[in-house]
Coordinates of C-alpha atoms in Angstrom, one line a residue:
M173 CA 9.5 32.5 -18.3
S174 CA 6.7 30.9 -16.7
A175 CA 2.6 31.3 -15.7
S176 CA 0.2 29.4 -14.2
F177 CA -3.3 28.4 -14.5
T178 CA -6.0 25.9 -13.8
T179 CA -8.0 23.4 -15.6
S180 CA -12.2 23.6 -16.0
D181 CA -11.9 20.3 -13.4
G182 CA -9.8 22.2 -10.5
I183 CA -6.1 21.0 -11.2
P184 CA -3.4 23.5 -11.1
V185 CA -1.1 23.9 -13.9
M186 CA 2.5 25.6 -14.4
L187 CA 3.1 26.9 -17.6
R188 CA 6.8 27.5 -18.6
R189 CA 7.9 28.6 -22.3
S190 CA 11.0 27.3 -23.8
A191 CA 12.8 28.2 -26.9
R192 CA 14.3 24.9 -27.2
A193 CA 11.3 23.0 -27.4
R194 CA 9.5 21.4 -30.4
R195 CA 6.4 20.5 -29.3
M196 CA 4.1 20.8 -26.4
T197 CA 4.7 18.6 -23.4
L198 CA 2.5 17.9 -20.2
R199 CA 4.3 16.3 -17.4
V200 CA 3.7 15.1 -13.8
A201 CA 6.3 15.8 -11.5
R202 CA 7.5 12.7 -9.3
H203 CA 7.6 14.9 -6.4
G204 CA 4.4 16.6 -5.2
G205 CA 2.7 15.5 -8.3
E206 CA 2.9 19.2 -9.8
V207 CA 1.7 19.8 -13.4
V208 CA 4.2 21.3 -15.9
L209 CA 2.9 22.4 -19.4
T210 CA 6.2 23.2 -21.7
L211 CA 5.0 25.3 -24.6
P212 CA 7.6 26.0 -27.6
S213 CA 7.7 30.2 -27.6
R214 CA 5.6 30.0 -31.2
I215 CA 2.9 28.3 -30.0
P216 CA -0.1 30.2 -28.2
E217 CA -1.1 30.1 -24.6
A218 CA -5.0 29.1 -25.3
E219 CA -3.4 26.1 -27.8
G220 CA -1.5 25.2 -24.5
R221 CA -4.8 25.0 -22.3
A222 CA -6.9 23.6 -24.7
F223 CA -3.8 20.9 -24.7
A224 CA -4.1 20.3 -21.1
E225 CA -7.9 20.4 -20.8
S226 CA -7.3 17.2 -23.7
K227 CA -5.5 15.4 -21.2
A228 CA -7.7 15.9 -18.2
D229 CA -8.3 12.0 -17.7
W230 CA -4.9 11.2 -18.1
L231 CA -3.6 14.1 -15.6
R232 CA -6.3 12.9 -12.6
Q233 CA -4.8 9.1 -13.2
A234 CA -1.4 10.5 -12.9
R235 CA -1.7 12.2 -9.9
A236 CA -4.1 9.7 -8.3
R237 CA -0.9 7.4 -8.6
M238 CA 1.6 9.5 -7.2
P239 CA 2.2 8.5 -3.3
A240 CA 1.0 11.1 -0.7
A241 CA 3.7 13.4 0.9
Q242 CA 5.2 12.2 4.2
L243 CA 6.4 14.4 6.9
V244 CA 9.6 13.1 8.8
A245 CA 8.2 13.3 12.3
H246 CA 8.1 11.5 15.7
G247 CA 6.2 8.4 15.4
A248 CA 6.6 8.2 11.6
V249 CA 7.9 5.1 10.0
L250 CA 10.7 6.1 7.9
P251 CA 12.5 3.9 5.5
V252 CA 16.3 3.4 6.1
M253 CA 18.4 1.1 3.7
G254 CA 14.9 -0.9 3.1
Q255 CA 14.1 -1.2 6.5
G256 CA 11.2 0.7 8.1
L257 CA 12.2 2.4 11.6
V258 CA 10.0 4.3 13.8
I259 CA 11.2 7.2 14.6
T260 CA 11.5 8.1 18.3
A261 CA 12.6 10.4 20.3
A262 CA 15.2 9.4 22.8
A263 CA 18.1 10.4 25.3
V264 CA 20.7 10.1 22.7
R265 CA 23.3 12.6 21.8
A266 CA 23.0 11.7 17.9
V267 CA 20.7 9.6 15.6
R268 CA 21.0 6.1 15.7
V269 CA 19.3 2.7 14.9
E270 CA 17.9 0.4 17.7
D271 CA 15.5 -2.3 18.1
G272 CA 13.6 -1.2 15.0
A273 CA 13.7 2.2 15.9
L274 CA 15.3 5.4 14.6
L275 CA 16.2 7.2 17.6
V276 CA 16.6 10.9 17.6
P277 CA 17.7 13.5 20.4
Q278 CA 14.9 14.6 22.4
G279 CA 14.0 18.6 22.2
R280 CA 14.7 18.3 18.5
A281 CA 13.0 18.7 15.3
A282 CA 13.2 14.9 13.8
G283 CA 13.4 16.3 10.1
P284 CA 17.0 18.2 10.0
V285 CA 18.4 15.9 11.9
V286 CA 17.4 12.8 10.4
Q287 CA 18.4 13.9 7.2
A288 CA 21.7 14.8 8.2
F289 CA 21.9 11.1 9.3
L290 CA 20.7 10.0 5.9
K291 CA 23.2 11.8 4.1
H292 CA 25.9 10.3 6.2
R293 CA 24.6 6.8 5.7
A294 CA 24.7 7.3 1.8
Q295 CA 28.2 9.2 1.4
Q296 CA 29.7 6.4 3.4
A297 CA 27.7 3.5 1.4
L298 CA 28.4 5.0 -2.1
L299 CA 31.8 5.9 -1.2
H300 CA 32.2 2.1 -0.9
S301 CA 30.3 1.0 -3.5
C302 CA 32.0 3.3 -6.0
T303 CA 35.3 2.2 -4.7
R304 CA 34.5 -1.3 -5.5
H305 CA 33.0 -0.7 -8.6
A306 CA 35.6 1.4 -10.0
A307 CA 38.3 -0.6 -9.2
A308 CA 36.6 -3.7 -11.0
V309 CA 36.5 -1.5 -14.6
G310 CA 40.0 0.3 -13.9
R311 CA 38.4 3.6 -13.7
S312 CA 38.6 6.3 -11.3
F313 CA 36.3 9.1 -10.3
S314 CA 37.3 12.4 -8.9
A315 CA 34.9 13.0 -6.4
I316 CA 31.4 12.2 -5.4
A317 CA 28.9 14.6 -4.4
L318 CA 25.0 14.5 -2.9
R319 CA 21.9 16.3 -3.9
D320 CA 18.4 16.2 -3.4
T321 CA 17.5 15.6 -6.9
R322 CA 14.0 14.9 -8.3
S323 CA 14.8 13.7 -12.1
R324 CA 17.3 11.4 -11.4
W325 CA 19.3 9.0 -8.9
G326 CA 22.7 9.8 -10.0
S327 CA 24.9 11.2 -12.9
C328 CA 28.4 11.2 -14.1
T329 CA 30.2 14.0 -15.5
S330 CA 33.1 13.8 -18.4
D331 CA 35.7 14.8 -15.8
G332 CA 34.8 11.9 -13.5
R333 CA 32.6 13.6 -11.1
L334 CA 29.7 11.0 -9.3
M335 CA 26.3 12.7 -8.3
F336 CA 23.5 10.7 -6.0
S337 CA 20.5 11.7 -4.5
W338 CA 21.3 11.2 -0.7
R339 CA 17.6 9.7 -0.6
L340 CA 19.1 6.4 -1.7
A341 CA 19.9 5.9 2.1
M342 CA 16.4 5.2 2.5
A343 CA 16.4 2.5 -0.4
P344 CA 17.6 -1.0 0.2
H345 CA 21.4 -1.5 -0.1
E346 CA 21.6 -3.6 -3.1
V347 CA 19.5 -0.7 -4.9
L348 CA 21.8 1.8 -3.9
D349 CA 24.5 -0.7 -4.8
Y350 CA 23.1 -0.9 -8.3
V351 CA 22.7 3.0 -8.9
A352 CA 26.8 3.1 -7.6
A353 CA 27.1 0.6 -10.6
H354 CA 25.4 2.3 -13.2
E355 CA 27.2 5.7 -12.6
V356 CA 30.5 4.1 -12.6
A357 CA 29.9 2.3 -15.9
H358 CA 29.5 6.0 -17.2
L359 CA 32.9 6.4 -16.2
A360 CA 33.8 4.0 -19.3
H361 CA 31.0 4.6 -21.2
M362 CA 28.9 8.0 -21.0
D363 CA 25.7 6.8 -22.8
H364 CA 23.1 4.3 -22.8
S365 CA 24.7 2.1 -25.5
P366 CA 24.7 -1.7 -25.3
R367 CA 28.4 -1.5 -24.4
F368 CA 27.1 0.4 -21.6
W369 CA 24.7 -1.8 -20.2
A370 CA 27.5 -4.7 -20.6
A371 CA 29.3 -3.1 -18.5
V372 CA 26.5 -2.8 -15.8
A373 CA 26.1 -6.5 -16.3
R374 CA 29.7 -7.1 -15.4
L375 CA 29.7 -5.5 -12.3
M376 CA 25.9 -6.7 -11.2
P377 CA 24.6 -9.8 -13.1
D378 CA 21.5 -9.4 -11.4
Y379 CA 20.8 -5.3 -11.8
A380 CA 17.6 -5.9 -13.5
P381 CA 15.3 -6.2 -10.3
R382 CA 17.0 -3.5 -8.4
R383 CA 16.7 -1.3 -11.2
A384 CA 12.8 -2.3 -11.1
W385 CA 12.6 -1.8 -7.4
L386 CA 13.7 1.8 -8.1
R387 CA 11.4 2.5 -11.0
Q388 CA 8.5 0.9 -8.5
H389 CA 9.2 2.5 -5.2
G390 CA 11.6 5.6 -6.2
D391 CA 8.5 8.1 -5.9
G392 CA 7.7 7.2 -2.5
L393 CA 11.2 8.1 -1.4
L394 CA 10.4 11.3 -3.0
A395 CA 7.5 11.8 -1.3
W396 CA 8.8 12.3 2.1
R397 CA 9.3 15.8 3.3
F398 CA 12.0 16.7 6.1
R399 CA 10.7 20.0 7.1
D400 CA 7.2 21.7 6.7

């Protein structure tokens, strides 16, 4: 069950009830800066509103840190495998990279065709990386799926299904490769224990700066919109 209200200084807040929540939580979504207040069933709405008001300074600072939404359109500079490319209409039948530009077919909206291009690039790169890392740990995965997730860049199920955000195609390849190694390590250790991180380090001894890049720049990848 959800509702919404606006704080005294004009910040819209989505209020959600959760029977499983044990305490009030307030978060700012990584994509779009939406503010969500989660309340346990037993806590009155008025108490939740007061809690949100008490965090007004933090909310303003958190929202200010969020990158502004950017629309994929002709003339925009979009990161593709970490390289900024100018989206340019051209006499081409399919999207391609050429001389610092991302060429898209003339007469077609850039967003949908660029999104399809990124998904294809992500699928190819992740399949290659996951196959290599899985061989190194002596495990196998059952499938790779792509989603437009907001809370995580990848996941691994107990039956060996690997899921990734296709937006990783915008990150440098070494960052995508780190996320692949991270999820493949879960094939051996379904947790974030010291054994898991040791497995990641064996696959990728220099994983730390790649992980740090994603923490620092990931919100920027999520800010891109592919449709109005």
